Coordinates of C-alpha atoms in Angstrom, one line a residue:
Chain P
M140 CA 99.4 53.9 87.2
T141 CA 96.7 55.0 89.5
V142 CA 93.2 56.6 88.9
A143 CA 94.1 59.6 89.9
R144 CA 97.5 60.4 88.3
R145 CA 95.8 59.3 85.2
E146 CA 93.2 61.9 85.1
K147 CA 96.0 64.1 86.1
A148 CA 97.6 63.2 82.8
I149 CA 94.3 63.8 80.7
E150 CA 94.3 66.7 82.3
R151 CA 97.8 67.8 81.2
A152 CA 96.9 66.5 77.9
L153 CA 93.7 69.1 77.6
L154 CA 95.1 71.8 78.7
V155 CA 98.2 71.6 76.0
S156 CA 95.8 71.3 73.3
A157 CA 93.5 74.7 74.4
L158 CA 96.7 76.5 74.8
S159 CA 98.0 75.1 71.6
A160 CA 95.7 76.6 70.1
V161 CA 95.5 80.1 71.7
S162 CA 99.3 80.3 71.2
M163 CA 98.5 79.7 67.5
L164 CA 96.6 82.8 67.9
A165 CA 99.4 84.4 69.8
L166 CA 102.4 83.3 67.0
I167 CA 100.0 84.9 64.1
A168 CA 99.3 88.0 66.2
A169 CA 103.2 88.6 66.9
F170 CA 104.3 87.5 63.2
I171 CA 102.0 90.0 61.2
L172 CA 103.0 92.8 64.0
I173 CA 107.2 92.0 63.5
E174 CA 106.1 92.3 59.8
G175 CA 104.1 95.2 59.3
A176 CA 105.2 97.7 62.2
P177 CA 108.5 98.5 61.3
V178 CA 107.4 99.4 58.2
M179 CA 104.2 102.0 59.9
L180 CA 107.1 103.3 61.7
R181 CA 108.7 103.9 58.9
H182 CA 106.6 106.2 57.1
G183 CA 104.8 107.5 60.1
I184 CA 101.4 105.7 61.4
S185 CA 99.9 108.8 60.8
S186 CA 101.1 109.3 57.1
F187 CA 99.4 105.1 56.8
L188 CA 97.2 105.4 58.3
A189 CA 95.4 109.0 57.1
G190 CA 97.6 109.0 53.7
T191 CA 95.6 108.7 50.7
R192 CA 97.6 107.7 48.5
W193 CA 98.4 104.0 48.0
A194 CA 101.4 104.0 45.1
P195 CA 103.5 100.8 47.4
T196 CA 106.1 100.5 44.4
K197 CA 106.4 104.6 44.3
G198 CA 107.2 104.2 47.6
S199 CA 103.6 106.2 48.6
F200 CA 101.6 103.7 51.5
G201 CA 98.3 105.3 52.7
I202 CA 95.7 103.6 53.6
L203 CA 92.6 105.7 54.6
P204 CA 91.0 104.9 51.0
M205 CA 91.0 101.0 52.5
I206 CA 90.0 101.8 55.7
V207 CA 87.4 104.0 54.8
A208 CA 86.1 102.0 52.2
S209 CA 85.7 98.7 54.3
V210 CA 83.6 100.5 57.3
V211 CA 81.5 101.9 54.8
V212 CA 80.7 97.8 52.9
T213 CA 80.6 96.7 56.4
L214 CA 78.2 99.6 58.0
G215 CA 76.2 99.3 54.1
A216 CA 76.0 95.2 53.9
M217 CA 74.0 95.9 57.6
V218 CA 71.5 98.4 56.9
I219 CA 70.6 95.3 54.4
A220 CA 71.3 92.7 57.1
V221 CA 69.9 94.0 60.0
P222 CA 66.4 94.6 59.4
L223 CA 66.1 90.8 57.2
G224 CA 68.1 88.9 59.8
L225 CA 66.4 89.9 62.4
S226 CA 62.8 90.1 61.0
C227 CA 63.8 86.2 60.1
A228 CA 65.0 85.6 63.7
V229 CA 62.2 86.8 65.0
F230 CA 60.1 84.6 62.7
L231 CA 62.0 81.5 63.8
A232 CA 61.7 81.7 67.4
E233 CA 58.4 83.3 68.0
I234 CA 55.8 82.5 65.2
A235 CA 56.9 80.2 62.8
P236 CA 55.3 76.5 63.1
R237 CA 58.0 73.6 64.4
R238 CA 57.8 72.2 61.1
A239 CA 58.4 75.2 59.1
A240 CA 60.9 76.2 61.3
N241 CA 63.1 72.9 60.8
F242 CA 62.7 73.4 57.4
L243 CA 64.2 77.0 57.2
R244 CA 66.8 77.0 60.3
P245 CA 69.0 73.8 57.5
A246 CA 68.1 76.3 54.8
I247 CA 69.5 79.3 56.0
Q248 CA 73.0 77.8 57.2
L249 CA 73.6 76.2 53.8
L250 CA 74.0 79.4 52.9
A251 CA 76.7 79.7 55.3
G252 CA 78.2 76.8 53.6
I253 CA 77.8 78.5 50.4
P254 CA 82.2 79.4 49.0
S255 CA 82.5 83.2 48.7
V256 CA 83.9 82.7 45.8
V257 CA 80.4 81.6 44.4
Y258 CA 79.0 84.4 46.0
G259 CA 81.2 86.4 44.3
F260 CA 81.2 84.8 41.0
V261 CA 76.9 85.3 41.1
G262 CA 77.7 88.8 41.5
I263 CA 79.8 89.3 38.8
L264 CA 78.2 87.8 36.6
F265 CA 74.1 88.9 37.7
L266 CA 74.7 92.0 40.0
V267 CA 77.4 93.8 38.4
P268 CA 75.5 94.0 34.5
L269 CA 72.4 94.8 36.3
I270 CA 73.8 97.6 38.7
R271 CA 76.0 99.2 35.6
E272 CA 72.9 98.7 32.6
N273 CA 70.4 100.3 35.3
L274 CA 72.1 102.7 38.0
G275 CA 75.1 103.7 35.8
G276 CA 78.7 103.1 36.6
P277 CA 81.0 100.4 35.8
G278 CA 79.0 98.5 38.3
L279 CA 81.7 97.2 40.0
S280 CA 81.5 99.2 42.8
V281 CA 80.5 99.5 46.8
L282 CA 76.4 98.7 46.0
A283 CA 77.5 95.5 43.9
A284 CA 79.4 94.2 47.2
V285 CA 77.2 95.3 49.9
V286 CA 74.2 93.8 48.7
I287 CA 76.8 90.3 48.4
L288 CA 78.2 91.0 51.9
G289 CA 74.8 92.0 52.8
V290 CA 73.0 88.3 52.2
M291 CA 76.6 86.6 53.0
V292 CA 76.1 87.5 57.3
L293 CA 72.8 86.5 56.9
P294 CA 73.1 82.8 58.6
T295 CA 75.5 84.6 61.2
L296 CA 73.2 87.2 62.4
I297 CA 70.1 84.8 62.1
G298 CA 71.4 82.1 63.9
I299 CA 72.9 84.1 67.3
A300 CA 69.7 86.3 66.8
E301 CA 67.5 83.7 67.4
D302 CA 69.2 82.1 69.8
A303 CA 69.2 85.3 72.1
I304 CA 66.0 85.8 71.9
E305 CA 65.1 82.0 72.4
A306 CA 67.0 82.7 75.9
V307 CA 64.5 85.2 77.3
P308 CA 62.9 83.0 79.9
R309 CA 58.8 82.0 79.0
T310 CA 57.6 83.7 81.8
Y311 CA 58.1 87.1 80.6
K312 CA 56.3 86.3 77.2
E313 CA 53.6 84.6 79.7
G314 CA 53.6 87.4 82.0
A315 CA 53.1 89.4 78.7
L316 CA 50.5 88.3 77.4
A317 CA 48.5 87.4 80.6
L318 CA 48.7 91.5 81.0
G319 CA 46.6 91.5 78.0
C320 CA 49.1 92.4 75.2
T321 CA 49.3 91.1 71.9
H322 CA 51.9 88.7 70.9
A323 CA 53.0 91.8 68.4
Q324 CA 53.4 94.0 71.2
A325 CA 54.4 90.7 73.2
I326 CA 58.0 90.7 70.9
R327 CA 58.1 94.2 70.4
R328 CA 58.0 95.7 74.0
V329 CA 58.8 92.9 76.4
I330 CA 61.2 89.5 74.2
L331 CA 63.5 91.7 71.6
P332 CA 64.0 94.5 74.6
A333 CA 65.0 91.7 76.7
A334 CA 67.5 89.6 73.7
R335 CA 69.0 93.8 73.3
G336 CA 72.4 92.1 74.2
G337 CA 72.3 88.7 72.4
I338 CA 71.0 90.6 69.3
I339 CA 73.4 93.2 69.5
A340 CA 76.4 90.7 69.7
A341 CA 74.8 88.7 66.2
V342 CA 75.0 92.4 64.8
I343 CA 78.5 92.8 65.8
L344 CA 80.3 89.1 64.9
A345 CA 78.5 89.8 61.5
M346 CA 80.4 92.5 61.4
G347 CA 83.0 91.3 61.8
R348 CA 82.1 88.1 59.2
A349 CA 81.7 91.3 56.9
V350 CA 85.0 93.0 57.6
G351 CA 86.7 90.2 57.3
E352 CA 85.3 88.2 54.4
T353 CA 87.9 89.2 51.3
M354 CA 87.2 86.5 47.7
A355 CA 83.9 87.8 47.8
V356 CA 84.2 91.4 47.4
I357 CA 87.4 91.3 45.8
M358 CA 85.6 90.5 42.9
V359 CA 82.3 93.1 42.9
I360 CA 84.0 95.9 44.2
G361 CA 86.7 97.0 41.4
N362 CA 89.4 97.8 44.1
A363 CA 90.1 101.0 42.9
A364 CA 92.5 102.9 46.0
I365 CA 89.8 105.4 45.9
I366 CA 87.9 107.3 49.0
P367 CA 84.3 106.2 47.4
C368 CA 82.1 109.3 46.8
S369 CA 78.8 107.4 45.7
V370 CA 77.7 103.6 46.6
L371 CA 78.4 103.4 42.7
D372 CA 82.1 104.1 42.6
P373 CA 84.6 100.8 42.8
A374 CA 86.5 101.2 46.1
R375 CA 88.9 98.8 47.7
T376 CA 88.6 97.0 51.2
L377 CA 91.5 96.2 53.3
T378 CA 91.0 92.7 53.2
S379 CA 90.9 93.1 49.2
N380 CA 94.1 95.2 49.7
I381 CA 96.4 92.4 51.1
A382 CA 94.9 89.2 48.9
L383 CA 95.1 91.7 45.9
E384 CA 98.8 92.5 45.5
M385 CA 100.0 89.1 47.8
G386 CA 101.4 87.8 45.1
Y387 CA 104.0 89.8 43.0
A388 CA 104.8 91.6 46.3
A389 CA 108.2 92.4 47.4
G390 CA 110.3 94.0 50.0
D391 CA 109.0 97.3 51.6
H392 CA 105.7 96.8 49.6
Q393 CA 105.2 93.3 51.2
K394 CA 105.4 94.9 54.5
A395 CA 103.0 97.4 54.1
L396 CA 100.8 94.8 53.3
F397 CA 101.3 93.0 56.6
A398 CA 100.5 96.1 57.6
T399 CA 97.4 96.5 56.4
G400 CA 97.4 93.1 58.1
V401 CA 97.6 94.9 61.3
V402 CA 94.9 97.4 61.4
L403 CA 92.7 95.0 59.9
F404 CA 93.9 93.0 63.3
A405 CA 92.2 95.5 65.1
F406 CA 89.2 96.3 63.2
I407 CA 88.3 92.6 64.3
M408 CA 89.7 92.8 67.6
V409 CA 87.7 95.7 68.8
L410 CA 84.5 93.7 67.2
N411 CA 85.0 90.8 68.9
S412 CA 85.6 91.9 72.3
I413 CA 82.6 94.2 72.3
A414 CA 80.5 91.5 70.9
T415 CA 81.8 89.4 73.8
M416 CA 81.6 91.6 76.5
R417 CA 77.7 92.1 75.2
I418 CA 77.0 88.9 75.0
V419 CA 78.4 88.2 78.7
R420 CA 76.5 90.9 79.7
G421 CA 73.7 89.8 77.9
R422 CA 73.9 86.0 80.3
R423 CA 73.2 88.0 83.7
Chain N
M865 CA 94.4 49.5 81.2
S866 CA 90.3 50.8 82.4
K867 CA 88.4 51.4 79.2
G868 CA 88.3 54.9 79.5
L869 CA 91.8 55.7 79.2
G870 CA 92.1 53.2 76.0
H871 CA 89.6 54.9 74.0
S872 CA 91.8 58.1 74.5
T873 CA 95.3 56.2 73.6
R874 CA 93.5 55.3 70.4
A875 CA 91.7 59.2 69.6
V876 CA 95.4 60.1 70.2
S877 CA 97.3 57.0 67.7
A878 CA 94.5 58.3 64.9
S879 CA 95.6 62.2 65.4
W880 CA 99.0 60.6 65.5
L881 CA 98.9 58.3 62.3
A882 CA 97.0 61.6 60.6
A883 CA 100.0 63.7 61.4
A884 CA 102.4 60.6 60.5
I885 CA 100.6 60.5 56.8
V886 CA 100.9 64.3 56.6
V887 CA 104.3 64.2 56.6
A888 CA 105.3 61.2 54.7
M889 CA 103.1 62.9 52.0
A890 CA 105.1 66.2 52.5
L891 CA 108.2 64.2 52.3
A892 CA 107.6 62.5 48.8
G893 CA 106.1 65.5 47.4
C894 CA 109.9 66.9 48.5
G895 CA 111.9 64.5 48.2
G896 CA 111.2 62.6 45.3
R897 CA 113.6 64.0 42.7
G898 CA 116.6 62.5 44.2
G899 CA 119.5 64.4 46.5
R900 CA 121.2 66.3 43.3
R901 CA 121.3 70.2 43.2
A902 CA 118.9 71.7 41.4
L903 CA 118.8 74.0 38.8
V904 CA 117.6 77.1 39.7
L905 CA 116.0 79.7 37.9
A906 CA 114.7 83.2 40.0
G907 CA 113.3 86.2 38.5
S908 CA 110.7 88.3 36.9
T909 CA 107.3 86.8 38.0
S910 CA 106.4 87.6 34.3
V911 CA 108.8 85.0 33.1
Q912 CA 108.1 82.9 35.6
P913 CA 105.4 80.4 34.2
V914 CA 107.0 80.1 31.2
A915 CA 110.1 79.0 32.6
E916 CA 108.1 76.9 34.9
L917 CA 106.2 75.0 32.0
I918 CA 109.5 74.2 30.2
A919 CA 111.0 73.3 33.0
E920 CA 108.4 70.6 33.6
H921 CA 108.8 69.5 30.3
Y922 CA 112.8 69.5 30.6
E923 CA 112.6 67.1 33.8
V924 CA 110.6 65.3 32.3
E925 CA 112.8 64.6 29.0
H926 CA 115.8 64.4 31.1
P927 CA 114.7 62.6 34.3
H928 CA 117.8 62.9 36.5
H929 CA 117.7 66.4 36.4
S930 CA 115.4 68.6 38.5
V931 CA 114.8 72.6 37.9
N932 CA 114.0 75.2 40.6
V933 CA 111.7 78.2 39.5
Q934 CA 111.5 81.2 42.0
G935 CA 110.4 85.3 41.4
G936 CA 111.7 87.7 42.9
G937 CA 111.3 90.7 39.8
S938 CA 113.6 91.1 36.7
T939 CA 116.2 93.5 38.9
A940 CA 116.9 90.5 41.3
G941 CA 117.2 88.2 38.7
V942 CA 120.0 90.3 36.9
R943 CA 121.7 90.3 40.6
A944 CA 120.9 86.7 41.3
A945 CA 122.4 85.6 38.3
L946 CA 125.0 88.1 38.9
E947 CA 126.1 86.9 42.1
G948 CA 126.0 83.2 41.5
A949 CA 122.3 82.7 43.6
A950 CA 121.0 81.2 40.9
D951 CA 122.3 79.4 37.7
I952 CA 119.8 81.1 35.5
G953 CA 118.1 84.7 35.9
M954 CA 114.9 85.8 34.5
S955 CA 114.1 89.2 33.6
S956 CA 111.2 90.5 31.3
R957 CA 113.1 93.4 30.3
A958 CA 116.2 94.7 28.5
L959 CA 119.4 94.7 31.1
K960 CA 120.3 98.5 31.5
P961 CA 123.5 99.9 30.5
D962 CA 125.4 99.3 33.9
E963 CA 124.3 95.8 34.4
V964 CA 127.4 93.8 32.7
G965 CA 128.4 90.8 32.6
L966 CA 125.5 88.7 31.7
E967 CA 124.8 87.1 29.1
P968 CA 121.3 87.8 28.0
I969 CA 119.1 85.6 25.8
V970 CA 116.3 86.1 24.2
V971 CA 113.9 82.9 24.5
A972 CA 110.6 84.7 23.9
R973 CA 108.7 88.3 23.8
D974 CA 105.7 89.4 24.9
A975 CA 103.7 92.6 24.2
V976 CA 101.0 94.5 25.8
V977 CA 97.8 95.2 23.9
L978 CA 94.7 97.9 24.1
I979 CA 91.8 95.7 24.2
V980 CA 88.4 96.8 24.8
H981 CA 84.9 96.5 24.0
P982 CA 83.9 95.1 20.5
S983 CA 81.3 97.3 19.6
N984 CA 84.1 100.6 21.0
R985 CA 84.1 102.2 17.6
T986 CA 87.8 103.1 18.5
T987 CA 90.1 101.4 16.1
D988 CA 93.5 103.0 17.5
L989 CA 95.4 105.1 20.2
T990 CA 98.0 107.2 19.9
P991 CA 100.5 107.0 22.8
E992 CA 99.7 110.6 24.5
Q993 CA 95.5 109.8 24.0
V994 CA 96.5 106.5 25.6
R995 CA 98.5 108.5 28.8
A996 CA 95.5 110.9 28.7
I997 CA 93.1 108.2 29.2
Y998 CA 95.4 105.6 32.2
T999 CA 96.1 109.1 34.0
G1000 CA 92.4 110.5 34.3
R1001 CA 92.8 113.6 32.1
I1002 CA 90.5 112.2 29.3
T1003 CA 87.3 110.7 31.2
H1004 CA 84.8 110.2 28.2
W1005 CA 85.1 108.3 24.6
S1006 CA 83.7 111.0 23.3
D1007 CA 86.8 113.3 24.1
V1008 CA 88.6 110.7 22.4
T1009 CA 86.3 109.3 19.3
G1010 CA 84.8 112.7 18.9
P1011 CA 80.8 112.9 20.0
K1012 CA 79.0 108.8 20.1
W1013 CA 75.7 110.4 20.1
S1014 CA 73.8 113.7 19.7
S1015 CA 72.1 113.9 23.2
D1016 CA 74.6 115.5 25.5
D1017 CA 74.0 113.3 27.6
R1018 CA 77.6 112.1 28.6
R1019 CA 77.1 109.8 31.4
D1020 CA 76.7 107.0 29.8
D1021 CA 79.9 107.5 27.6
I1022 CA 82.5 107.7 30.9
I1023 CA 85.2 105.8 29.8
T1024 CA 85.1 102.5 32.6
L1025 CA 89.5 101.9 33.2
V1026 CA 90.7 98.9 33.6
T1027 CA 94.5 98.3 35.5
R1028 CA 96.5 95.5 36.6
E1029 CA 97.6 95.4 40.3
E1030 CA 100.9 97.0 41.5
G1031 CA 104.0 94.7 41.4
S1032 CA 102.3 92.8 38.3
G1033 CA 104.9 92.2 35.1
T1034 CA 102.4 93.8 32.6
R1035 CA 101.5 96.7 34.5
S1036 CA 105.1 97.9 35.2
A1037 CA 105.4 96.5 31.5
F1038 CA 102.5 98.9 30.4
E1039 CA 103.7 101.6 33.1
E1040 CA 107.3 101.1 31.4
G1041 CA 105.8 101.5 27.9
V1042 CA 103.2 104.1 27.8
M1043 CA 102.8 106.2 31.0
A1044 CA 106.8 107.7 30.9
K1045 CA 106.6 108.4 35.2
A1046 CA 103.2 109.6 35.3
D1047 CA 100.5 107.4 37.6
I1048 CA 97.6 105.1 37.0
T1049 CA 94.8 107.4 38.1
P1050 CA 93.7 105.3 41.1
R1051 CA 90.0 105.7 40.0
A1052 CA 90.9 102.9 37.8
L1053 CA 89.3 99.4 38.6
V1054 CA 92.3 97.0 39.6
Q1055 CA 91.7 93.8 39.2
D1056 CA 94.9 90.7 39.2
S1057 CA 94.8 89.0 36.2
T1058 CA 94.4 88.9 32.7
G1059 CA 91.3 86.7 33.0
T1060 CA 89.2 89.7 34.9
V1061 CA 90.6 92.3 33.4
R1062 CA 89.5 90.8 29.9
A1063 CA 86.3 89.1 30.9
I1064 CA 85.4 93.2 32.7
V1065 CA 86.1 94.5 29.0
A1066 CA 84.3 92.2 27.3
S1067 CA 81.1 92.8 29.2
D1068 CA 81.5 96.4 29.3
P1069 CA 81.0 98.4 26.6
N1070 CA 82.7 101.7 27.3
A1071 CA 86.5 99.5 29.2
I1072 CA 89.6 99.9 28.3
G1073 CA 92.2 97.4 29.5
Y1074 CA 95.5 96.2 28.5
I1075 CA 97.0 92.4 28.4
S1076 CA 99.2 90.3 27.1
L1077 CA 99.1 90.0 22.8
G1078 CA 98.8 85.9 23.6
M1079 CA 95.5 86.6 26.2
V1080 CA 93.1 88.2 23.3
S1081 CA 90.4 86.5 22.5
S1082 CA 87.2 87.1 20.2
E1083 CA 84.9 88.7 23.3
V1084 CA 87.3 91.9 23.6
R1085 CA 89.0 94.1 20.5
A1086 CA 92.7 94.7 20.5
L1087 CA 93.5 98.1 19.4
T1088 CA 96.6 99.2 17.2
Y1089 CA 98.6 101.6 19.1
G1090 CA 100.3 104.8 17.0
G1091 CA 99.0 103.0 14.3
V1092 CA 100.8 100.2 14.1
Q1093 CA 99.2 96.3 14.9
A1094 CA 100.7 94.4 17.4
T1095 CA 101.7 90.9 15.3
E1096 CA 104.6 88.8 15.6
E1097 CA 106.5 90.2 12.8
T1098 CA 105.7 94.2 14.3
V1099 CA 106.9 93.2 17.6
E1100 CA 110.3 91.1 16.3
E1101 CA 111.1 94.4 13.7
G1102 CA 110.4 96.7 17.3
T1103 CA 107.8 98.7 15.0
Y1104 CA 105.3 98.2 17.7
A1105 CA 106.2 99.7 20.7
L1106 CA 104.9 98.2 23.7
A1107 CA 106.9 94.9 23.7
R1108 CA 109.4 93.6 26.3
P1109 CA 111.8 90.5 25.8
F1110 CA 111.9 87.5 28.1
L1111 CA 115.6 86.8 28.8
L1112 CA 117.2 84.1 30.2
L1113 CA 120.7 85.8 31.9
T1114 CA 123.4 83.9 32.8
R1115 CA 127.0 84.9 33.9
G1116 CA 129.8 84.0 30.6
A1117 CA 128.6 81.9 28.3
P1118 CA 126.1 79.4 29.3
S1119 CA 127.6 76.1 29.6
G1120 CA 127.1 72.5 31.6
E1121 CA 123.2 72.1 32.5
A1122 CA 122.1 75.9 32.6
G1123 CA 123.2 75.5 28.3
Q1124 CA 121.3 72.5 28.1
F1125 CA 118.3 74.4 29.6
I1126 CA 118.6 77.5 27.4
R1127 CA 119.2 75.5 24.6
F1128 CA 115.5 73.2 25.4
A1129 CA 114.5 76.6 25.5
L1130 CA 115.3 77.5 22.1
S1131 CA 114.3 73.8 21.1
D1132 CA 110.9 73.5 18.9
E1133 CA 109.4 72.0 21.7
G1134 CA 110.6 75.1 24.2
Q1135 CA 109.1 77.3 21.5
Q1136 CA 106.1 75.5 21.2
L1137 CA 105.9 75.7 24.7
V1138 CA 106.4 80.0 24.9
V1139 CA 102.9 79.5 22.0
R1140 CA 101.1 77.4 24.9
A1141 CA 101.8 79.9 27.9
G1142 CA 100.2 82.8 25.4
Y1143 CA 104.0 84.7 24.3
L1144 CA 105.1 85.3 21.0
P1145 CA 108.4 82.8 20.2
V1146 CA 111.3 83.9 18.8
R1147 CA 112.2 81.3 16.3
R1148 CA 109.7 80.7 13.6
L1149 CA 108.2 77.6 13.7
D1150 CA 106.7 74.8 11.7
P1151 CA 103.9 74.3 11.3

């Protein structure tokens, strides 16, 4: 075997492995579409997406409450996570002494390693009673899910935002300081605007994580299929709808859960493509 | 061969090895029971866990037999038994008048019990009250029990309604027994297991939920329903209304291996397993 031929063979093998990951994605996408689309079309896409009554064993498949809940919970989690995560990223990248940063960074990454069922468990034992006793309502609520998710997405948000801030050329900061800016002014006026693309990508990827989270949410949100009117109301997200009912679902009910998956898939795809576009634009 | 290729070959053969181990494990798991055709049980997902438990012990006693328990729901179980797709059908409801040609054998009974927090003052609910609560017409405990406090702040008095997810056997037993075609309000909290329903009711003084009789524990209090307490006796007599039989169905009188399995389910050991799974036995057991 010549060296050139061997090289070719290795390249081919690598290409096949690369394609296998992509084809796995394509297969999964095709599968949930094939399973989910017919029931959506049969009941009408608008009555599926905009219907407010979910009673799948009685033939009502409206998932608007779940869509609203997913959006509300995700945005709510961002209200908590963005200020916290962004300040943490700035601190790590700009302010913290190297030693402190080297201690904090792995600690934050450890947060990502905690299984989501543990987050849910802490939520049920600690957060839910706290909400019920102090704010009223059943405790299992949008608020509980928002707080839990807000903490869960922090590692994603902090990691990517910190990278974005560190990718800002040093000369920007040096220039700002040379012009008489204080460090805080330089961060606010120069570094953060320059890192904007990456920071937005961080927020959007964190949103994707929040939309997709299932276990922790199912445990603390109460899973009532209604459009929540207050943060103390229970609600049901798209993911919890699938996980909650898949055990016993059969026939159209099962297909409707796949259709819920299609909607969720669309959500995640939109979020991820926005994030990718932002990262690419940020690099230029 | 050059050193570089040697490395990659090693990596590739390692991944082949991993794949081979996975395949071998899968084969060992599936093929361990030998080539005989298994006895197939199919139907109600409520009966399924009991049947699986019984099947496990049946296989230990009869090492050459293998039993395959599948879900699908009571209606599917009836159909499977009729069409011969399963040797034994499982149903958690009585047969309907048009479902003829099957031999129903009651192997266990289940009762659905309404539970509240131990501090709740309510002890009994009528079927009408339960329906009103679960359709969302009654939303406050004071409308059931009379005012709880002299103060007119009713915020702390709102009933926390807990139900099971769509498709659950317990939910369908509850809906058929109580709701009479009315829908459970979508405002109810939905939980996907008996354990979480019980945990919520145990921690929330205003909660109400329903679970299988066998799962009632001291953290919650069971309510009487229409004045009747759920016990082995009232369920057997039929005076407790929220009960359902667990049936095994065969086409014609059970014979052969199916008959052997059903005899095992009705034996002392089988009935003890029914109790262990949290349901009521159909034969009184000697302690």
